XYZ file of C-alpha atoms in Angstrom:
122
model
C -21.705 -24.838 -22.169
C -23.328 -21.902 -20.088
C -23.331 -20.250 -16.820
C -26.154 -18.214 -16.114
C -25.227 -15.058 -14.074
C -27.844 -13.819 -11.070
C -28.345 -11.075 -11.675
C -27.567 -8.744 -15.204
C -24.347 -6.697 -15.509
C -26.769 -4.795 -17.835
C -29.122 -3.571 -14.488
C -25.892 -2.510 -12.514
C -25.896 0.810 -11.323
C -24.010 3.513 -9.695
C -25.609 6.861 -8.402
C -23.332 9.834 -10.392
C -21.536 10.704 -7.130
C -20.208 7.639 -6.795
C -18.618 7.780 -10.518
C -17.447 11.117 -10.630
C -16.091 9.936 -7.206
C -14.674 7.358 -8.470
C -13.048 8.576 -11.602
C -11.951 11.913 -8.762
C -10.397 9.490 -7.958
C -8.607 7.484 -10.352
C -7.151 11.179 -12.167
C -6.158 12.111 -8.710
C -3.740 9.226 -8.439
C -2.466 9.449 -11.844
C -2.303 13.475 -11.666
C -0.105 12.207 -8.885
C 1.830 10.075 -10.030
C 2.861 11.534 -13.460
C 2.928 14.597 -11.341
C 6.852 12.010 -8.877
C 7.965 11.149 -12.282
C 7.819 14.002 -13.562
C 9.943 15.853 -10.992
C 12.629 12.074 -11.235
C 12.753 13.407 -14.690
C 13.710 16.332 -14.405
C 16.858 15.385 -12.003
C 16.068 18.227 -9.494
C 15.246 15.449 -6.781
C 18.604 13.490 -6.656
C 17.096 11.115 -4.377
C 13.588 10.599 -6.400
C 15.014 10.304 -9.496
C 17.590 7.189 -7.713
C 14.323 5.362 -5.776
C 12.150 5.691 -9.190
C 15.175 3.744 -11.560
C 15.327 1.628 -8.811
C 11.479 0.564 -8.837
C 11.867 0.332 -12.376
C 15.415 -1.345 -12.172
C 14.341 -4.386 -10.112
C 10.496 -4.058 -11.575
C 12.401 -5.910 -14.548
C 14.514 -7.769 -13.563
C 11.772 -9.117 -11.810
C 9.692 -9.672 -15.084
C 12.568 -10.951 -16.694
C 12.407 -13.996 -13.573
C 8.515 -14.785 -13.442
C 5.779 -13.585 -14.887
C 3.111 -10.748 -15.318
C 0.681 -12.943 -13.470
C 2.413 -13.865 -10.944
C 3.231 -10.583 -9.980
C 0.390 -9.464 -9.850
C -0.671 -12.914 -7.405
C 1.934 -11.750 -4.855
C 0.869 -8.349 -4.964
C -2.270 -8.878 -4.631
C -1.950 -11.289 -1.513
C 1.028 -8.515 0.084
C -1.968 -6.263 -0.285
C -4.558 -8.532 1.361
C -1.655 -9.042 4.261
C -0.842 -5.897 4.291
C -4.936 -5.051 4.594
C -5.910 -7.726 7.328
C -2.836 -5.464 9.115
C -4.235 -2.341 9.276
C -7.356 -3.245 10.342
C -6.388 -5.167 12.996
C -6.204 -3.241 15.748
C -3.449 -5.001 17.975
C -1.461 -5.415 14.887
C -1.792 -2.244 14.047
C -0.773 -0.869 17.492
C 2.021 -2.984 17.250
C 3.551 -1.952 13.609
C 2.880 2.016 14.909
C 4.978 1.485 17.862
C 7.405 -0.189 15.582
C 7.817 2.476 13.111
C 7.736 4.821 15.673
C 11.104 3.664 17.285
C 12.700 3.588 13.966
C 11.981 6.177 13.104
C 13.332 7.306 16.501
C 10.394 9.577 17.539
C 8.505 7.783 20.191
C 7.107 10.125 22.545
C 9.315 9.913 26.600
C 4.641 8.844 27.473
C 5.244 5.438 25.463
C 9.312 4.826 26.617
C 7.768 4.991 29.458
C 4.917 2.130 28.939
C 8.091 0.649 27.730
C 10.195 0.346 30.085
C 7.282 -0.389 32.694
C 6.099 -3.858 29.971
C 10.075 -4.321 30.400
C 10.527 -4.641 33.740
C 9.873 -8.120 35.446
C 7.368 -7.673 37.849
C 9.059 -8.523 41.647
């Protein structure tokens, strides 16, 4: 059984700038991850060390419970939901306001606006 590909993949072309951008992004991501793991491995930053160790332990436990394909699918679903929330203006505004309040960094103007919206109209 043969499947026809509408466009020959050998004819796909990307510009040199696009290829350089992709490789630079990948190199930056790998470099940042390597630097975080290096700092965590030295033990100078105890909080980071325990975060990395805890994350690896949780991933280990998760890997024993379910298959890697399931974890990848759930991760893709969560990432898709995150991107949808970021692209939606109303959801993005609500989450940014929620996280500012949670971190205790809401400004006086935001507090005043929230007070006005919370008070009933009489």
